[in-house]
Short mmCIF file of C-alpha atoms and ligand atoms in Angstrom, two decimals:
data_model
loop_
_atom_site.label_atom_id
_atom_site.label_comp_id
_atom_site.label_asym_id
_atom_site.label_seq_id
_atom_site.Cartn_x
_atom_site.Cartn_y
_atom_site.Cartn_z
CA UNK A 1 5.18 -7.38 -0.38
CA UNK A 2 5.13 -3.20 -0.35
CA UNK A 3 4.05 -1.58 -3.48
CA UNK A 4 6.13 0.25 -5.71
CA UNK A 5 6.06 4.19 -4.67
CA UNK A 6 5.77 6.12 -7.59
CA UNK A 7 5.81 9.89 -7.68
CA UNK A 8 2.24 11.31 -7.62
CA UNK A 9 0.53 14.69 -7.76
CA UNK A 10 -1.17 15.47 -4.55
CA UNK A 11 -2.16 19.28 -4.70
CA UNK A 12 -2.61 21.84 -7.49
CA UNK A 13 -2.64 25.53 -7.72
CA UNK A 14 -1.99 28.58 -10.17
CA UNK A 15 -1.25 32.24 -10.09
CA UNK A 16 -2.85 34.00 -12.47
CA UNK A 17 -2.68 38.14 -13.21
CA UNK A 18 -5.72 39.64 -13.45
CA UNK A 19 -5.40 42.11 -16.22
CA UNK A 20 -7.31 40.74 -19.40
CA UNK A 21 -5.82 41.90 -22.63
CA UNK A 22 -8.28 40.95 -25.41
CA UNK A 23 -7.97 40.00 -29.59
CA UNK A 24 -9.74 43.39 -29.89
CA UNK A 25 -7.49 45.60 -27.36
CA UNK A 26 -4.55 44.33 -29.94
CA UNK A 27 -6.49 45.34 -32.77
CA UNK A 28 -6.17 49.03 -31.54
CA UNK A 29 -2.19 48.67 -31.08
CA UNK A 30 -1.38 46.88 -33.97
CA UNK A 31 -2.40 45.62 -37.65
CA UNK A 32 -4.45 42.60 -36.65
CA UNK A 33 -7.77 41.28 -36.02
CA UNK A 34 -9.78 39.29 -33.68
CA UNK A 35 -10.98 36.78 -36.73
CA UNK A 36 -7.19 36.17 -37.89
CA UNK A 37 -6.24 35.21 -34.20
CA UNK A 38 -8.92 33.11 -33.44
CA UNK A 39 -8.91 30.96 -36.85
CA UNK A 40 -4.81 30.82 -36.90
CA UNK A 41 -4.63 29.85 -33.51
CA UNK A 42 -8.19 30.00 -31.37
CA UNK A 43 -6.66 32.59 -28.56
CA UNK A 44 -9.48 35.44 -27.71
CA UNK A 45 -7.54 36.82 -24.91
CA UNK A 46 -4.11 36.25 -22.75
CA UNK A 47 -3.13 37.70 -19.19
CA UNK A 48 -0.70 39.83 -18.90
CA UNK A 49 1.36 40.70 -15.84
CA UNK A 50 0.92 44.02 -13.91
CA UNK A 51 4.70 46.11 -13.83
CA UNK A 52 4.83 45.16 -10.02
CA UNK A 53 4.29 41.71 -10.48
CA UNK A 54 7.57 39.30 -11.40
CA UNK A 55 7.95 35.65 -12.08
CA UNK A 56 8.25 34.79 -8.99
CA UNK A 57 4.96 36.58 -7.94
CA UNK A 58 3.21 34.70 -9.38
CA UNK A 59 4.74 30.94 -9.01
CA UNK A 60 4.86 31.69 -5.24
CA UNK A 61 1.03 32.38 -5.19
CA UNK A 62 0.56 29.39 -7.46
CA UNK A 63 2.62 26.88 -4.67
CA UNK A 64 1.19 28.27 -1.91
CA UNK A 65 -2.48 27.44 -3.39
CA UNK A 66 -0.91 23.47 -4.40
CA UNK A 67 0.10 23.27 -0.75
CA UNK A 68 -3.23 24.34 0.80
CA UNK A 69 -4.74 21.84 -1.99
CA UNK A 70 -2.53 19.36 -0.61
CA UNK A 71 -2.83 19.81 3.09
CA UNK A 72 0.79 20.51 3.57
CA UNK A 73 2.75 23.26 4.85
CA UNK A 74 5.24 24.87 3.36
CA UNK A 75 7.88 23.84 6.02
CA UNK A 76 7.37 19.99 4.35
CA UNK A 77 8.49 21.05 1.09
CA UNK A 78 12.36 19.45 0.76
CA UNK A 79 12.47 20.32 -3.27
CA UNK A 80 11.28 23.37 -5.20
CA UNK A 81 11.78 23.34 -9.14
CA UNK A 82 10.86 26.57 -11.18
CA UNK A 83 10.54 25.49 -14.92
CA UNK A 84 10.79 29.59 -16.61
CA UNK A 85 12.46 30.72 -19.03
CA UNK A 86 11.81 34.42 -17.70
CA UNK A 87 13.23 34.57 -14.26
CA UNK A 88 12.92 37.61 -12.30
CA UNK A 89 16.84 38.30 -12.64
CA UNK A 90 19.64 36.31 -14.39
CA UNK A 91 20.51 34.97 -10.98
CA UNK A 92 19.52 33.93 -8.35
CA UNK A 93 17.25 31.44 -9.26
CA UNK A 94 13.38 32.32 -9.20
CA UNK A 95 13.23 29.02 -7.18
CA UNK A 96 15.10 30.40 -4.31
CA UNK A 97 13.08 33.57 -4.58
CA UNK A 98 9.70 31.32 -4.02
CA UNK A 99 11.42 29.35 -1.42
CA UNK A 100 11.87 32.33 0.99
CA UNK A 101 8.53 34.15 -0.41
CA UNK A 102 6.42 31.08 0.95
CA UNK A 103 8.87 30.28 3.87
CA UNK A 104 9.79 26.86 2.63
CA UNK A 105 12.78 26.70 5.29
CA UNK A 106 13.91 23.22 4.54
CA UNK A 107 13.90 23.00 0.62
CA UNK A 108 16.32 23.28 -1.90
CA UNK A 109 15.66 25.16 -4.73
CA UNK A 110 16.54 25.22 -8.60
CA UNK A 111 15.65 26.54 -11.82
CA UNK A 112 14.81 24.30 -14.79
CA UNK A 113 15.11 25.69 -18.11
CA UNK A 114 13.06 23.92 -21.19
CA UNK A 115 11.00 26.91 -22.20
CA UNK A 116 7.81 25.75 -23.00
CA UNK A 117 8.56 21.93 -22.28
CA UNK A 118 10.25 23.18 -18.78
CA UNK A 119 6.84 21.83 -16.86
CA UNK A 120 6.69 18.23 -17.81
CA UNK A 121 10.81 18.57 -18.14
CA UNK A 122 10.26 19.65 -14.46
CA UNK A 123 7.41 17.03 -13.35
CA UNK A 124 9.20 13.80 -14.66
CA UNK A 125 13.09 14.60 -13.02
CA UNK A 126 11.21 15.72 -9.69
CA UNK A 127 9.47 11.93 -10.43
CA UNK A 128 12.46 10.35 -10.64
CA UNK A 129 13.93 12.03 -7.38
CA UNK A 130 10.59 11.19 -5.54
CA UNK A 131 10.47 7.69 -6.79
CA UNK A 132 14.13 6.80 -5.36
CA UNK A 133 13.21 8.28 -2.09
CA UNK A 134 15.38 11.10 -2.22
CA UNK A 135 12.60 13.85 -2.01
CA UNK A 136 9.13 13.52 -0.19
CA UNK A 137 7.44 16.84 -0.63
CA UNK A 138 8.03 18.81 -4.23
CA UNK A 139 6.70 22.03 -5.67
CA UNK A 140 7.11 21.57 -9.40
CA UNK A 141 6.13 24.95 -10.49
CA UNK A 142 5.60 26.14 -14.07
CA UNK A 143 5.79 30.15 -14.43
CA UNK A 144 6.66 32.18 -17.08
CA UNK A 145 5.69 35.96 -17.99
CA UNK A 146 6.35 36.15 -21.43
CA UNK A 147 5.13 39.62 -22.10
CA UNK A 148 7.96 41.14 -20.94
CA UNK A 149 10.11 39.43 -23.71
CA UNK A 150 7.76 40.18 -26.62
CA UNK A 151 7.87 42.39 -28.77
CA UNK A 152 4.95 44.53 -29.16
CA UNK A 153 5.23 45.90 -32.77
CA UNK A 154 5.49 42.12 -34.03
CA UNK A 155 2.25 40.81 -34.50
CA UNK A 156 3.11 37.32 -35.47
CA UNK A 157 4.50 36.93 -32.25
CA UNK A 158 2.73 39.17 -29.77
CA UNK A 159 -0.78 37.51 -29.96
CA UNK A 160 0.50 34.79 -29.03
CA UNK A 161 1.55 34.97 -25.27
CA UNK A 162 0.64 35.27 -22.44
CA UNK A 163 1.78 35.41 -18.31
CA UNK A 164 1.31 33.11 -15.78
CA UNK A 165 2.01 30.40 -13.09
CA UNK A 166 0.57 26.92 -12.24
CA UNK A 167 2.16 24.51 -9.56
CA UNK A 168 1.71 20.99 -8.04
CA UNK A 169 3.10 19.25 -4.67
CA UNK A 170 4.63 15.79 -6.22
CA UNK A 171 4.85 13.69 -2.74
CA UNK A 172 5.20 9.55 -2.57
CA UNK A 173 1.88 7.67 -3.89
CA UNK A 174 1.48 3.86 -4.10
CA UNK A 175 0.73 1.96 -7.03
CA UNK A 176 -1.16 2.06 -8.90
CA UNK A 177 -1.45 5.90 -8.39
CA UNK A 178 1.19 8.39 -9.64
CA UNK A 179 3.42 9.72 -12.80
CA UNK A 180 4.05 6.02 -14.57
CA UNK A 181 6.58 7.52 -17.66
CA UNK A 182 7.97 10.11 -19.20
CA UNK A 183 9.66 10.73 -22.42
CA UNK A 184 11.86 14.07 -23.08
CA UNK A 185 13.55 15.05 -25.77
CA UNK A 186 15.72 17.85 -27.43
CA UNK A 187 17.11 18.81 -31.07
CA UNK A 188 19.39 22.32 -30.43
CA UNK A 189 19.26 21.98 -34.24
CA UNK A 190 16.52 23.41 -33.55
CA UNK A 191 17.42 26.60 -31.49
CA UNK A 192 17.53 29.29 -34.18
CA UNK A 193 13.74 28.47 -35.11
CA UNK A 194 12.38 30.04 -31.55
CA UNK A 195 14.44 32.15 -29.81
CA UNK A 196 15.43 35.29 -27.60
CA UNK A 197 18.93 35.82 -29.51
CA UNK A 198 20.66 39.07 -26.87
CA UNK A 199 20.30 39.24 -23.37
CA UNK A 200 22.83 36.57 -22.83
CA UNK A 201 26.62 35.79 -22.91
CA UNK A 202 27.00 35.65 -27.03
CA UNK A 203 24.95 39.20 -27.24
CA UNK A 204 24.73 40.44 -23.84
CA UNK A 205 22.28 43.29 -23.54
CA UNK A 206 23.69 46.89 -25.01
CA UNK A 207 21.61 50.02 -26.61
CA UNK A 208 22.38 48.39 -30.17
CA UNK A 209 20.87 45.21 -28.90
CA UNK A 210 18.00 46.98 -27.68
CA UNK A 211 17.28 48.51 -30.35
CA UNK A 212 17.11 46.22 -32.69
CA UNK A 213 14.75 44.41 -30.75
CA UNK A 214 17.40 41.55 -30.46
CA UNK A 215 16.10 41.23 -26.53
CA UNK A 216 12.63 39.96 -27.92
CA UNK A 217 11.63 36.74 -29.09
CA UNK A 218 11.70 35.76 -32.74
CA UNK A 219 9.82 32.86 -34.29
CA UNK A 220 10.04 31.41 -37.73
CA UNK A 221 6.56 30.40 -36.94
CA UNK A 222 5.38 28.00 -39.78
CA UNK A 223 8.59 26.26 -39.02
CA UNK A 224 7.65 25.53 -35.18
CA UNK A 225 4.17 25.00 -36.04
CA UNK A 226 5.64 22.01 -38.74
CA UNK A 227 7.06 20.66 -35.64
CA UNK A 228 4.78 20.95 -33.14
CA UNK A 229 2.17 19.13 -34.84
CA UNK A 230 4.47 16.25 -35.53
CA UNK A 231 6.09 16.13 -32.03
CA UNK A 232 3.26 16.39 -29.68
CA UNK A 233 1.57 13.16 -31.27
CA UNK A 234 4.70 11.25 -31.62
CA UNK A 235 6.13 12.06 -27.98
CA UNK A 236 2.16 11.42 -26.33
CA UNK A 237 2.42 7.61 -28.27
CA UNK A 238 6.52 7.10 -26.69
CA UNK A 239 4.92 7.49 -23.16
CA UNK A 240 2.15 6.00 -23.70
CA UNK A 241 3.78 2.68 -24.86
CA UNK A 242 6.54 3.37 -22.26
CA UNK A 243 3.39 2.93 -19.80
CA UNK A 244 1.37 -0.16 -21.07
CA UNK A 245 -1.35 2.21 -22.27
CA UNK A 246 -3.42 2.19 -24.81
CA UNK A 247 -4.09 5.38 -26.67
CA UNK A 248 -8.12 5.07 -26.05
CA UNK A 249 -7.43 4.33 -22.30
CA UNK A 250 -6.91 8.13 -21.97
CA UNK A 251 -9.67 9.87 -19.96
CA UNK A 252 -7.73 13.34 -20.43
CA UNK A 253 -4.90 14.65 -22.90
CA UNK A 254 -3.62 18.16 -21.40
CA UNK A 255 -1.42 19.55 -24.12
CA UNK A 256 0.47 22.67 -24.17
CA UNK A 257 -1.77 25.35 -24.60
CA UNK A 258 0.18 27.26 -27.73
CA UNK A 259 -2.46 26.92 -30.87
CA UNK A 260 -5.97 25.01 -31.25
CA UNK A 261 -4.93 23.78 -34.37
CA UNK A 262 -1.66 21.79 -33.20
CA UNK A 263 -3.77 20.50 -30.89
CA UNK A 264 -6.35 19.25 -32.95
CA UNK A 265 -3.61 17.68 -34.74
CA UNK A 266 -2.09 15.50 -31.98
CA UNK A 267 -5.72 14.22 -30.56
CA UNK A 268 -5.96 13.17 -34.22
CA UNK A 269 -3.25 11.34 -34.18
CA UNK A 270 -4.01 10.12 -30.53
CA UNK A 271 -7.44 9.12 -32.34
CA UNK A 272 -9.19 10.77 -29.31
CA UNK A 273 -12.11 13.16 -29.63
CA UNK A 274 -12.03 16.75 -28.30
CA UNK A 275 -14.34 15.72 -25.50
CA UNK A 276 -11.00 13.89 -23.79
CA UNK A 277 -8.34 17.35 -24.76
CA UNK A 278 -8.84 19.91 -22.38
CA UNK A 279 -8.32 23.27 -24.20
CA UNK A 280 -7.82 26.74 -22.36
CA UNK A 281 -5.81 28.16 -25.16
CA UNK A 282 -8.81 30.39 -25.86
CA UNK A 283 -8.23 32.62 -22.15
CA UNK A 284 -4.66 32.54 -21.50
CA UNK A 285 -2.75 32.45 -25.17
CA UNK A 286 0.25 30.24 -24.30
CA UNK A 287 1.89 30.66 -21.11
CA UNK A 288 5.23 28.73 -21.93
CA UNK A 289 6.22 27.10 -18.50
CA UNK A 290 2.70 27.55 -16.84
CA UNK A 291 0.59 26.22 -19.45
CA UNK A 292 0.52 22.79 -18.57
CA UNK A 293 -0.25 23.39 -14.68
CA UNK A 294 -2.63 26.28 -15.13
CA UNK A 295 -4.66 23.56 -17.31
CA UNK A 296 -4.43 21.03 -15.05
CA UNK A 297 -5.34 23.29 -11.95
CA UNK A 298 -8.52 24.21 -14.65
CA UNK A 299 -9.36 20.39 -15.10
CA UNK A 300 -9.05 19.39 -11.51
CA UNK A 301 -11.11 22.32 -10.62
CA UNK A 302 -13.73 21.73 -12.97
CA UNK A 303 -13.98 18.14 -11.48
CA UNK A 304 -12.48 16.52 -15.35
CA UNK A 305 -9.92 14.73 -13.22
CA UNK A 306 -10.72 11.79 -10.64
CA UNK A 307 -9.02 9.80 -9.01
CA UNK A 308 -8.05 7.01 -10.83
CA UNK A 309 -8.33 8.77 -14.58
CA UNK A 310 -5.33 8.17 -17.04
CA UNK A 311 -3.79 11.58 -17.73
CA UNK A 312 -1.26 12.62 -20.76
CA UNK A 313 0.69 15.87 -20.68
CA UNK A 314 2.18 16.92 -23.26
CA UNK A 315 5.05 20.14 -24.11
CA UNK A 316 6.78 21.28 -26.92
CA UNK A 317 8.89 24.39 -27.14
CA UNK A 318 12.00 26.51 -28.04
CA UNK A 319 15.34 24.43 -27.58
CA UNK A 320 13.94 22.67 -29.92
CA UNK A 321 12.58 20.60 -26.93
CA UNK A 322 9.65 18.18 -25.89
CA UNK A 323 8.16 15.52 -23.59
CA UNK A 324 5.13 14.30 -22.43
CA UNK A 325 4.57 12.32 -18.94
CA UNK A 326 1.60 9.60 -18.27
CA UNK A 327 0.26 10.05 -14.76
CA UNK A 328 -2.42 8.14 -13.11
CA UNK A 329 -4.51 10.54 -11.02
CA UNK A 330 -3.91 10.59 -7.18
CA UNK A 331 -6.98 11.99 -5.51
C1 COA B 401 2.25 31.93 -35.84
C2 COA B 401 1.17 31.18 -36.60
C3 COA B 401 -0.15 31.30 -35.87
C4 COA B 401 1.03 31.80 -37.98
O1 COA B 401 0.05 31.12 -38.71
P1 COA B 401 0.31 30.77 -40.23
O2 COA B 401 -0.93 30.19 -40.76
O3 COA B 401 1.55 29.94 -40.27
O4 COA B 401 0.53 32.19 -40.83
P2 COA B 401 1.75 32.68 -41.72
O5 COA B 401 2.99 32.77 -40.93
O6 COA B 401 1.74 31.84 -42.94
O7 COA B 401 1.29 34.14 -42.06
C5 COA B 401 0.20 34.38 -42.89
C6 COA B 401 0.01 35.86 -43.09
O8 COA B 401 -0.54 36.43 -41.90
C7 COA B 401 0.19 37.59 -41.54
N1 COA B 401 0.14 37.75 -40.09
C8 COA B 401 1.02 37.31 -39.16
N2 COA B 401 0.60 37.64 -37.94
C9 COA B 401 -0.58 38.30 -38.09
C10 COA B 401 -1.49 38.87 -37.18
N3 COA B 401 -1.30 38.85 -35.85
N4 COA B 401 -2.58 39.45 -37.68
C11 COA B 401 -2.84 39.50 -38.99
N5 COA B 401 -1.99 38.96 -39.91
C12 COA B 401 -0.88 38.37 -39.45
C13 COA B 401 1.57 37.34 -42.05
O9 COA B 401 2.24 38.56 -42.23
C14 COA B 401 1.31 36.62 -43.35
O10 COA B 401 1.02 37.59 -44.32
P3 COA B 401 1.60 37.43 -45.83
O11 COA B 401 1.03 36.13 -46.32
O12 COA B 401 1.05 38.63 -46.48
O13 COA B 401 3.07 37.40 -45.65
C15 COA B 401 1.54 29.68 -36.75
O14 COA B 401 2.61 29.55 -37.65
C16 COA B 401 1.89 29.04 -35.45
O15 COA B 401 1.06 28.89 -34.59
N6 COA B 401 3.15 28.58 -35.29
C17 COA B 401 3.59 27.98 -34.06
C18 COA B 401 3.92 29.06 -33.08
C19 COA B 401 4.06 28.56 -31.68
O16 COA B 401 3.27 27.78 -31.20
N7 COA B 401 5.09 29.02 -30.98
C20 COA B 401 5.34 28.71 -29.61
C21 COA B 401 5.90 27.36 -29.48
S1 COA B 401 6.04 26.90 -27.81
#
């Protein structure tokens, strides 16, 4: 009897600006310091995106690197999902933007929007469509460049973010290889907690709007933070138990890279030691869509991921949204 094909991740890449902007360059902009950064949330420093460079930029550098890392050429690729929430124009999509940028003739090509959830959002639909057969070759691409929706004079927002793009090439695996659940969910209760109000259809953008900032993201950040914490554990145990996996069983929890301190809190409640959470928080701030790729490309890299290991990721993020996928390493 054939094994079940599951959906499994076969190539990784990232596209990352260069330009470092640093605790201490903020403290000569606005009323902060490095200390109150790095205890509230343990970011030192976050990338941030050249003028030139656009969403799109940077997710199409990002795929191309997952396709070299996957041995496959871009002419393969049948399905490209962006997951941004900062797309290089209302529309077209930034997915059809990377799709003729890299010359991937034969894919279609969508947008996902789920802010900072949008890459395991992304990763566990593009699952689905590989597991049925549908789909044989997909760039799930997380890319967001949040600094070009954050207000600058707001400090308890601005140190938070930062820009960037991570991808991987999803392609047919057999058991017992490949993404084995997901959980997402959503409360648009939620929505008024973390949000970019203007911009849109209810305040579409005008000099008023602009002035008042009302293009920018706000945050009622103990609120999120209340969440997060709560969420991230509660959403890693769903897919866990949706899997057959113990919590201990984990060789590597990749969270969403938004504050050390939420988490600290979900390993705690994972009862896993910092040894198995892979943390990059400190160099990149949180890069909404791209923060879950760009730390997976990280663990890969730095050889924390073998073949074989039992892998959680785990989002949170504006909607309210969440979800968290368990994936059994491919190669
Ligand atoms: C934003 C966050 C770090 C703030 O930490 P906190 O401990 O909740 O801090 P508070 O909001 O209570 O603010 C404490 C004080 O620090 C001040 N403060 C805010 N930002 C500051 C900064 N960058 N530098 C110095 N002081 C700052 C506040 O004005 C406040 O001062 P006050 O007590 O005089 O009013 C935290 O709430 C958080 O991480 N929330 C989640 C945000 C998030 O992850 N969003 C993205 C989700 S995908």
């Amino acid at each position: 009897m054939r094994s079940k094909v599951r959906a499994g991740i076969v190539g990784v890449g990232v596209g990352i600006p260069e330009p470092v902007l640093t605790n201490h360059d903020l403290e000569q902009r606005i009323d902060t310091s490095d200390e109150w950064i790095v205890t509230r949330t343990g970011i030192r420093e976050r990338r941030v995106a050249p003028p030139d460079v656009a969403t799109s930029d940077l997710a199409a550098q990002a795929a191309h690197q997952a396709l070299q890392n996957a041995g496959r050429g871009a002419e393969e690729v049948d399905l490209i999902v962006v997951a941004t929430a900062t797309p290089d124009m209302p529309w077209p999509s930034t997915a059809c933007l990377v799709q003729a940028k890299i010359g991937a003739v034969r894919a279609a090509a969508f947008d996902l929007n789920a802010v900072c959830s949008g890459f395991v959002y992304a990763l566990w639909m593009a699952a689905q469509a590989v597991e049925t057969g549908a789909y044989r070759c997909v760039l799930v691409i997380g890319a967001d460049i949040l600094s070009r929706q954050v207000n600058w004079e707001d400090r308890s927002t601005c140190v938070l973010f930062g820009d960037g793009a991570g991808a991987v090439v999803l392609a047919p695996v057999e058991e017992p290889y490949g993404v084995l659940s997901g959980v997402l969910g959503a409360d648009g209760t939620g929505a008024p907690l973390l949000n970019v109000p203007a911009g849109g259809t209810r305040e579409p953008l005008s000099p008023e709007v602009i002035a008042c900032k009302r293009h920018t993201i706000h945050m009622r950040g103990r609120e999120v933070f209340k969440f997060a914490v709560t969420i991230m554990g509660e959403v890693s145990v769903q897919a866990l138990e949706k899997a057959g996996i113990a919590p201990e069983e984990v060789n590597l929890f990749i969270p969403h890279q938004a504050n050390i301190r939420i988490i600290q809190a979900a390993a705690e409640r994972l009862n896993l030691p910092m040894e198995r959470v892979f943390v990059n928080v400190d160099r990149y701030g949180n890069t909404s869509a791209a923060s879950i790729p760009i730390a997976v490309y990280e663990a890969w890299e730095q050889g924390r991921l073998k073949k074989g290991d039992l892998v959680v990721v785990v989002g949170f993020g504006a909607g309210l949204t969440w979800g968290a996928c368990v994936i059994r390493w491919a190669y």
